Tab-separated table of C-alpha atoms in Angstrom:
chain	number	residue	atom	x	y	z
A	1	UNK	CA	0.000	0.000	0.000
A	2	UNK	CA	0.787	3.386	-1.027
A	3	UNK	CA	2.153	5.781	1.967
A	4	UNK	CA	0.308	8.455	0.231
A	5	UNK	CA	-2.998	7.829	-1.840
A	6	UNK	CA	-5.689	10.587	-3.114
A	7	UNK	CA	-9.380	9.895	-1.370
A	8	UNK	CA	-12.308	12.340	-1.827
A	9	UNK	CA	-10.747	14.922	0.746
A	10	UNK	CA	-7.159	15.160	-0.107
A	11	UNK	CA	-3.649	12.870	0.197
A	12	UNK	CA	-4.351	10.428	2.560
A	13	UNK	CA	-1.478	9.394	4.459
A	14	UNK	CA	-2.802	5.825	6.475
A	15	UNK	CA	-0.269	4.880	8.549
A	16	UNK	CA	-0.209	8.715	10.015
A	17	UNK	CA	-3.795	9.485	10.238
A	18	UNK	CA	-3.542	12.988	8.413
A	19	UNK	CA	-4.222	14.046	4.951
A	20	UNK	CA	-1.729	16.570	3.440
A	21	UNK	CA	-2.946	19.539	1.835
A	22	UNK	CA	-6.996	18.250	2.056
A	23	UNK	CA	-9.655	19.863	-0.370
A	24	UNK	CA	-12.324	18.940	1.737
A	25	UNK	CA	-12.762	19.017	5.986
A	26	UNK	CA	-10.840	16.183	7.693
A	27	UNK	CA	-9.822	15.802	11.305
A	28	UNK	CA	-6.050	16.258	10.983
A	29	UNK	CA	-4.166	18.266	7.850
A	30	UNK	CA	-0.305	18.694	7.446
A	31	UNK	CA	-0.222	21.766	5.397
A	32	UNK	CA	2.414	22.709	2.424
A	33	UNK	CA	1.435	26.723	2.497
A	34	UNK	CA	-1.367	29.096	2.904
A	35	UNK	CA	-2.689	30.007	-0.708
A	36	UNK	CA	-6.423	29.015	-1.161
A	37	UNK	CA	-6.225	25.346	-3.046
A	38	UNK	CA	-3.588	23.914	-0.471
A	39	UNK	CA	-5.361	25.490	2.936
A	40	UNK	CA	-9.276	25.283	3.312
A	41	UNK	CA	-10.916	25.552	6.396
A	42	UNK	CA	-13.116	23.330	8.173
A	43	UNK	CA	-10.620	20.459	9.629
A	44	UNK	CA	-9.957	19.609	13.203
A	45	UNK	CA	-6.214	20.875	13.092
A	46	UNK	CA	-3.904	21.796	11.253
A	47	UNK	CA	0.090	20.900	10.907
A	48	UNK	CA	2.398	23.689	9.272
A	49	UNK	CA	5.910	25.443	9.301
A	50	UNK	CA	5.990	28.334	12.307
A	51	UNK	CA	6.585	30.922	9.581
A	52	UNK	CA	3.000	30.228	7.459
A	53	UNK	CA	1.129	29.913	10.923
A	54	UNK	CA	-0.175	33.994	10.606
A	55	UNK	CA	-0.686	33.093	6.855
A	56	UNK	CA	-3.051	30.152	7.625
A	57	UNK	CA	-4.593	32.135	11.329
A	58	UNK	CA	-6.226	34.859	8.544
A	59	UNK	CA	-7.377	32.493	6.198
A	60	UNK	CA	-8.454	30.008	8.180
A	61	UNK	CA	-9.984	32.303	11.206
A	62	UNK	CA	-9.219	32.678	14.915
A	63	UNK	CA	-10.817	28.930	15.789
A	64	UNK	CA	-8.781	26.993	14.046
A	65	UNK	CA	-6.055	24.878	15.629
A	66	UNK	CA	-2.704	25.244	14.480
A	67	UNK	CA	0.177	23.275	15.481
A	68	UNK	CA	3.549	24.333	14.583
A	69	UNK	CA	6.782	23.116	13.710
A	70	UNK	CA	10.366	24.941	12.568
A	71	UNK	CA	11.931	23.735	9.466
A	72	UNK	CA	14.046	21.142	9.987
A	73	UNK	CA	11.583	19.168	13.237
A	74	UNK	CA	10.626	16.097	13.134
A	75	UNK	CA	7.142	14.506	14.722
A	76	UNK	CA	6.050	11.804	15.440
A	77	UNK	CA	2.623	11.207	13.816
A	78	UNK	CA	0.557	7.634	14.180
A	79	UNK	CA	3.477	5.381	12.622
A	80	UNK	CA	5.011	7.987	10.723
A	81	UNK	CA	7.754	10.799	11.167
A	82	UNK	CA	6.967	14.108	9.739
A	83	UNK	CA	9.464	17.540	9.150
A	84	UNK	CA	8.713	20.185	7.417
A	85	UNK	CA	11.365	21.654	4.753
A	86	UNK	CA	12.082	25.097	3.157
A	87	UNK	CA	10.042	25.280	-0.712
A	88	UNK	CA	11.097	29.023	-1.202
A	89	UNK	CA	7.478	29.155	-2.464
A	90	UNK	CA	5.835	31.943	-0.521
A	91	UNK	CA	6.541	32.810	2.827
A	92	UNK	CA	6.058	29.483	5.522
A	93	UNK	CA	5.832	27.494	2.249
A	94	UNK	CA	7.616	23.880	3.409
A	95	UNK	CA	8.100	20.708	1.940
A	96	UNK	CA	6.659	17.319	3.785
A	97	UNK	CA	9.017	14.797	4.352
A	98	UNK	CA	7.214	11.563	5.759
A	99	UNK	CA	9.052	8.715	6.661
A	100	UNK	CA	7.414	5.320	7.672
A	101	UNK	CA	8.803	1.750	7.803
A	102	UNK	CA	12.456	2.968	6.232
A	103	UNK	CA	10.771	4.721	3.529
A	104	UNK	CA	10.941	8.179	2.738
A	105	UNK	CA	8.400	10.159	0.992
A	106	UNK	CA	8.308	14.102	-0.252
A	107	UNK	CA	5.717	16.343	-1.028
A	108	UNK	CA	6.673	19.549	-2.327
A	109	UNK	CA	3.865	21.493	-2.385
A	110	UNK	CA	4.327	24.327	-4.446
A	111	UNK	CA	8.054	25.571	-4.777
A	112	UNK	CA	10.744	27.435	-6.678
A	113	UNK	CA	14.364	27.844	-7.023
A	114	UNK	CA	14.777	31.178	-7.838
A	115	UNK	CA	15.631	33.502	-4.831
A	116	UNK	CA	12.963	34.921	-3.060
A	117	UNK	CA	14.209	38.101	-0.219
A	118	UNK	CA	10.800	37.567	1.305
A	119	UNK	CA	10.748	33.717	2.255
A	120	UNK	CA	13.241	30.888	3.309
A	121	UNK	CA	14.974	28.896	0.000
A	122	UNK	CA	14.366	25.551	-1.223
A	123	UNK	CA	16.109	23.186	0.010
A	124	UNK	CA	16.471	19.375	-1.823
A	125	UNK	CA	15.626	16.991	0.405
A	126	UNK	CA	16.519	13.274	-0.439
A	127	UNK	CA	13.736	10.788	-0.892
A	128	UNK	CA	11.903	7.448	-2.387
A	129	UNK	CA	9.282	8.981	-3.570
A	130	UNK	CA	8.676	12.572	-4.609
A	131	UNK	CA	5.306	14.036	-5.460
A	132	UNK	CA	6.134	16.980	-7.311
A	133	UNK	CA	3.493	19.805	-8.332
A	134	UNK	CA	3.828	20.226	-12.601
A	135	UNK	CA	2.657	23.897	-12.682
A	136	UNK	CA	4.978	25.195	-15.667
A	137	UNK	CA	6.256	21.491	-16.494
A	138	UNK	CA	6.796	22.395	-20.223
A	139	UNK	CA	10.259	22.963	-21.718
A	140	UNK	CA	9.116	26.197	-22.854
A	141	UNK	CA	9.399	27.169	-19.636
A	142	UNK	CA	12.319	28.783	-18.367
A	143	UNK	CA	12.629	31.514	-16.559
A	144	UNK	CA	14.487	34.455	-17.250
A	145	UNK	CA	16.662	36.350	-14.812
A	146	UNK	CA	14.470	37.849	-11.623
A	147	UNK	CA	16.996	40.520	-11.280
A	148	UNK	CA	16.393	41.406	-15.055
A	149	UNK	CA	12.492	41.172	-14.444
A	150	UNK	CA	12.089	43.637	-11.855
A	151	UNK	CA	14.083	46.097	-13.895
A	152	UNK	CA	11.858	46.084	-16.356
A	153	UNK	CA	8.962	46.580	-13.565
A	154	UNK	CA	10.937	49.671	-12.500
A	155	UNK	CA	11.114	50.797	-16.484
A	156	UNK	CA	7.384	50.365	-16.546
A	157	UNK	CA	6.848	52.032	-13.582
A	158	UNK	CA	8.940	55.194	-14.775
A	159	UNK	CA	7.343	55.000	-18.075
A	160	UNK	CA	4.142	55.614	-16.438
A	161	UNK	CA	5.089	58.359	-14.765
A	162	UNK	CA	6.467	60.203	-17.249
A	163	UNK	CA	2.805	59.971	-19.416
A	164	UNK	CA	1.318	60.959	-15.878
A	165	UNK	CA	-0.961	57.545	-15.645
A	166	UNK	CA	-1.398	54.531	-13.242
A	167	UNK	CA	1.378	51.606	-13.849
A	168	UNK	CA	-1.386	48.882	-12.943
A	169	UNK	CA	0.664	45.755	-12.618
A	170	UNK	CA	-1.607	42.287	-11.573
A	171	UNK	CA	0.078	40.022	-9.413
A	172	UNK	CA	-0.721	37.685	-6.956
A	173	UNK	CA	-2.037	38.715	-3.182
A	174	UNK	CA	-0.432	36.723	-1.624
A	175	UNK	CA	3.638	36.430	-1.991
A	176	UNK	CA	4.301	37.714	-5.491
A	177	UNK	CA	2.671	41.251	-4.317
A	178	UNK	CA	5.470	41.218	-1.518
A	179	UNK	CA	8.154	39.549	-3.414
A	180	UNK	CA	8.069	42.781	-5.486
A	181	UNK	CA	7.715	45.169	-2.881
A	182	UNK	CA	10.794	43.879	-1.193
A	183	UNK	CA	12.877	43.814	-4.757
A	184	UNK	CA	12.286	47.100	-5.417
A	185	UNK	CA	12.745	48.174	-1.998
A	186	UNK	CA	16.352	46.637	-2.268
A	187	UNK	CA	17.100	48.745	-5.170
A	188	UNK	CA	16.993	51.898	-3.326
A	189	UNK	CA	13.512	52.883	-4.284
A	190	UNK	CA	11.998	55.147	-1.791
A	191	UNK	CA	8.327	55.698	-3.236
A	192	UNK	CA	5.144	54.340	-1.883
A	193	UNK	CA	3.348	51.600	-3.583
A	194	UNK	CA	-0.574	51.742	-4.152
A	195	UNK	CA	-2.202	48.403	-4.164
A	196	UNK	CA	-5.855	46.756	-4.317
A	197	UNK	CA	-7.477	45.770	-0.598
A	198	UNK	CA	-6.522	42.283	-1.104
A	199	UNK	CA	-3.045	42.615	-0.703
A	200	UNK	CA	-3.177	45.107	2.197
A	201	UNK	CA	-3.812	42.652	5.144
A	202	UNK	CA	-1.503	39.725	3.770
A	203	UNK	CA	1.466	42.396	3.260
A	204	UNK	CA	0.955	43.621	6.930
A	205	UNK	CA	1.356	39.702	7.874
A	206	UNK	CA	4.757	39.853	5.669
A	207	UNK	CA	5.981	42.936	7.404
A	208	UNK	CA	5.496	41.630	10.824
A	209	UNK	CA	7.331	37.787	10.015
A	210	UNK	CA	10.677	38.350	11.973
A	211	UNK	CA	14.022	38.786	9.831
A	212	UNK	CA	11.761	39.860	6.903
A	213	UNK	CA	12.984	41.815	3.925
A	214	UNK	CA	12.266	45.677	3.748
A	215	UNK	CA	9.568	46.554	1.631
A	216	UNK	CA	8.231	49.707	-0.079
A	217	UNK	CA	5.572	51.641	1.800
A	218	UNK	CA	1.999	50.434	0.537
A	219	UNK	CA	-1.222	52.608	0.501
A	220	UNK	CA	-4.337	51.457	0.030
A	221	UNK	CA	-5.618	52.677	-3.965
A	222	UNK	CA	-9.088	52.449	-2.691
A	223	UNK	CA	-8.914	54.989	-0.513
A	224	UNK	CA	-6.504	57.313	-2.672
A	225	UNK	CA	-7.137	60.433	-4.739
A	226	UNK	CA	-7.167	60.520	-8.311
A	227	UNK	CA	-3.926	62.462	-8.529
A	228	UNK	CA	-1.955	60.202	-5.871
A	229	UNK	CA	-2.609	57.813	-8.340
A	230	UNK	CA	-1.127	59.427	-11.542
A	231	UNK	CA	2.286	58.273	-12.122
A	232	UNK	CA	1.911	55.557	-9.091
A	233	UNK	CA	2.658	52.331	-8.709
A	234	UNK	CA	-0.343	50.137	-8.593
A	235	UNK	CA	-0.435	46.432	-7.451
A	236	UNK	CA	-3.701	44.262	-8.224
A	237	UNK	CA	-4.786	40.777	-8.325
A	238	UNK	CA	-6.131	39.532	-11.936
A	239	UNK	CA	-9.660	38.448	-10.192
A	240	UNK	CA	-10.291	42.555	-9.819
A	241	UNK	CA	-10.517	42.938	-13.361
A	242	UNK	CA	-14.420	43.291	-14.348
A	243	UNK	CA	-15.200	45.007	-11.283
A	244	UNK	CA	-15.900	48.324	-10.282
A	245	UNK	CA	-12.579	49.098	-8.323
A	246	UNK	CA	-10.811	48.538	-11.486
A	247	UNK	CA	-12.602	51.073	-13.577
A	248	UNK	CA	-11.061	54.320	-12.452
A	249	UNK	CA	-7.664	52.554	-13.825
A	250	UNK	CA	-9.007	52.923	-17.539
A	251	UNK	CA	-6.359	55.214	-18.639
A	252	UNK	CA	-3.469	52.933	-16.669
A	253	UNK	CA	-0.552	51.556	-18.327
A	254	UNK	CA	-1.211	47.636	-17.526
A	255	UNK	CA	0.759	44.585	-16.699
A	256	UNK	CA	0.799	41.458	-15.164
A	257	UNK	CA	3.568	39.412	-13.496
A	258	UNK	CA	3.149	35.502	-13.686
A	259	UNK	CA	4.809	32.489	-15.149
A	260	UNK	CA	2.112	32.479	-17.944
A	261	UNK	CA	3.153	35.484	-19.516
A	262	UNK	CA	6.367	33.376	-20.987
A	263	UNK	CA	3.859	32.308	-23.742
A	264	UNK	CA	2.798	35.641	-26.225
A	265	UNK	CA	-0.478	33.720	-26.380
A	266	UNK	CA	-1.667	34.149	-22.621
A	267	UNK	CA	-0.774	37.295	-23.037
A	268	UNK	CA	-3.043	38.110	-25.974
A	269	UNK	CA	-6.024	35.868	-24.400
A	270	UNK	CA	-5.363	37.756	-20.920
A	271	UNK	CA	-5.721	41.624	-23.049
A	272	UNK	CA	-2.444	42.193	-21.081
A	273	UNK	CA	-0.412	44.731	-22.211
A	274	UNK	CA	3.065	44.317	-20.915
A	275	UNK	CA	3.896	40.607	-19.446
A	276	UNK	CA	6.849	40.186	-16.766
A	277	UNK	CA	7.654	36.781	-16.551
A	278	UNK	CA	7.982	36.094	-12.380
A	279	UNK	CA	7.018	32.726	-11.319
A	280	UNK	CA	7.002	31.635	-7.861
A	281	UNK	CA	6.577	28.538	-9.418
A	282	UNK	CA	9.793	26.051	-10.684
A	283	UNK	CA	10.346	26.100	-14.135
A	284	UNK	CA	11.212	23.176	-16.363
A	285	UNK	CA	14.849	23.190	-15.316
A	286	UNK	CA	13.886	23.572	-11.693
A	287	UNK	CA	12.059	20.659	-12.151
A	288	UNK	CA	13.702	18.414	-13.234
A	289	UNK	CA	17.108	19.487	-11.157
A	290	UNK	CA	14.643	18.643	-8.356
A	291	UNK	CA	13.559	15.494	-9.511
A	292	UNK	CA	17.563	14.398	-9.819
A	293	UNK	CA	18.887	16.214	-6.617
A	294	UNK	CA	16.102	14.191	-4.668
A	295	UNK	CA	17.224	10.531	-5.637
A	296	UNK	CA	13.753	9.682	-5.680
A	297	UNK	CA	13.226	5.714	-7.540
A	298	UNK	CA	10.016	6.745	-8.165
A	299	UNK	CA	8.541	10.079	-9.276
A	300	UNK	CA	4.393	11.332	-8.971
A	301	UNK	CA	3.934	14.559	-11.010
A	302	UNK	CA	0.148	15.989	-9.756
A	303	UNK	CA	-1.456	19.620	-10.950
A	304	UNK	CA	-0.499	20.966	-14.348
A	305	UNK	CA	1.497	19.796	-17.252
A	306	UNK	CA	1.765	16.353	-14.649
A	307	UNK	CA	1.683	13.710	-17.675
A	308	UNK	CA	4.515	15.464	-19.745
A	309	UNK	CA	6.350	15.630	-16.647
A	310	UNK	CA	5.876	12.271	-15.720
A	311	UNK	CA	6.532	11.051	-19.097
A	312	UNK	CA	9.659	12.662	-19.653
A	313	UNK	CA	10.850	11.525	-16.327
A	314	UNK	CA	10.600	7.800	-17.554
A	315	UNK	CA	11.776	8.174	-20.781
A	316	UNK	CA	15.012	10.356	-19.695
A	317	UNK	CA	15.698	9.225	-16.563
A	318	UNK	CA	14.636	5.411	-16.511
A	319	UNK	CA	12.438	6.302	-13.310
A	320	UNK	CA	9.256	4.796	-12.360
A	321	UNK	CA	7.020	8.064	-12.636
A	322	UNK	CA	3.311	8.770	-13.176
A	323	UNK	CA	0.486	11.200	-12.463
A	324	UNK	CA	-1.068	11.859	-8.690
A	325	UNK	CA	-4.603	13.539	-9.367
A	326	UNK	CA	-5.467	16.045	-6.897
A	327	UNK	CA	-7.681	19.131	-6.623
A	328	UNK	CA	-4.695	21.772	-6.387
A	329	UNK	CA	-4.218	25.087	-9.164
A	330	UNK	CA	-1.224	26.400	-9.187
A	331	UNK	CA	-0.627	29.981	-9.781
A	332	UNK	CA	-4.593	30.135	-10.369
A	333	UNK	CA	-5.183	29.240	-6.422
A	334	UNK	CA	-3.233	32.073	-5.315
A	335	UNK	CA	-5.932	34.458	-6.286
A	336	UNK	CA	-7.306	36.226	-3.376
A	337	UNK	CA	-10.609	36.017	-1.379
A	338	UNK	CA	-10.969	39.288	0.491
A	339	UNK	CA	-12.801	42.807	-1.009
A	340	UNK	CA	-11.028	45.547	-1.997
């Protein structure tokens, strides 16, 4: 039997009693990070890194039970061993390393291996078995330099203000909002930031993490004046397009900042006009440097491009890899679930 199997509420783990990441309520979850498809509320506790614990107490509300662990600790769970491990992901992002009966399993979770100022790096972790998440598991793929990225954020941004309009720029809420608000804070920017309400609370959260990474000032766009806005900075998530809040960006310079816009076709089907490719996802390099730092004999490839993942795997590296279904989405879960 399988240490790890899918059921109807998530990865069961049997011979620990706990499901990892569950979509559905169950009595005991071992988390990977806080963005919507991994954490859902409803369970009887919940098991994640100290770091994502104020992450998962906002989204998961003041009665939930958290128990905590630091990178690195191990736990004994039923017949199992449990630590949690850096993913460089978002911030408290971890890696579940389960060992039972002298073998060793890995979830990743989400990850990357790109530096990240606002969150702890990945860190390989040697294994049997590695379920890996597939997000951007296509050799087209490959993501440029970050460094090279954000100064072309910075170009857009100036660009903006010379024409005397908003620099909209959609990112995530949660992690890539902060990731940039720390980047640009480390190249000597001293200018406030105007973002959606969305990424207000979450970035508080960031600020207050011990150790973390200065960030640029951020002020609330829903509460600014039309002329504080010209020129600005402002950071939104891609659900806010449609609505109301958006509309008094119409004359905005726009942009988004994802993975996806490596493709010139997302970026057409999106009606994006500038597309900065920052992933907080692994690209196909990543991957697969991941698949052969971990040693794993046997390789499970779950949510996105998970069969060409798990095909190449076998057909390149002689392992025994296939596809774990699950319910997670990738960049597409880290869209945000509070009002402006």
């Amino acid at each position: 039997m399988a240490l790890l199997e899918p059921d109807d509420r998530g990865l069961w783990c049997a011979a620990g009693g706990f499901h990892v990441d569950p979509w559905a309520p169950v009595p005991r979850a071992v988390l990977t990070h806080g963005h919507g498809d991994h954490a859902r509320p409803g369970s009887g506790s919940y098991l994640s890194v100290i770091e994502g614990a104020p992450i998962l107490r906002r989204r998961l509300g003041d009665d939930a039970t958290i128990q905590t662990l630091a990178y690195g600790e191990r736990l004994r769970i039923g017949d199992t061993t449990v630590s949690l491990h850096p993913a460089g992901h978002v911030l408290g992002s971890a890696q579940i390393r389960i060992e039972h009966a002298g073998e060793i399993w890995v979830v990743t979770g989400d990850y990357k291996r790109d530096r990240d100022p606002t969150c702890a790096p990945f860190e390989p972790v040697r294994c049997d078995v590695l379920v890996t998440e597939a997000t951007f598991a296509l050799p087209i793929y490959r993501w440029p330099d970050p460094a090279q990225v954000i100064d072309d954020i910075v170009a857009f941004w100036d660009e903006a203000r010379d024409a005397g309009v908003p620099a909209l720029l959609f990112c995530y809420a949660l992690g890539k909002a902060q990731r940039i608000l720390a980047e640009l804070a480390a190249r000597g920017i001293d200018r406030p930031v105007h973002a959606h309400g969305a990424m207000m609370g979450i970035t508080d959260v960031y600020r207050a993490s011990p150790g973390m990474a200065p960030m640029l000032e951020l002020r609330s766009a829903t509460d600014a004046k039309k002329k504080d806005l010209e020129g600005a900075l402002v950071l939104s998530p891609l659900s806010a397009r449609g609505t109301s809040w958006i509309r008094r960006f119409s004359k905005a310079r726009s942009g988004f900042a994802s993975g996806w816009m490596q493709v010139r076709g997302d970026r057409r089907r999106r009606a994006i006009a500038r597309g900065f490719v920052l992933s907080d996802h692994a690209d196909w390099p990543a991957l697969l440097r991941t698949i052969d730092e971990s040693g794993a004999s046997r390789v499970l490839a779950t949510h996105g491009f998970a069969d060409a993942l798990a095909r190449y795997v076998r057909e390149t590296r002689g392992i025994d890899a296939g596809v774990l279904a699950t319910r997670y989405e990738g960049e597409a879960g880290a869209e945000p679930d509070e009002a402006p």
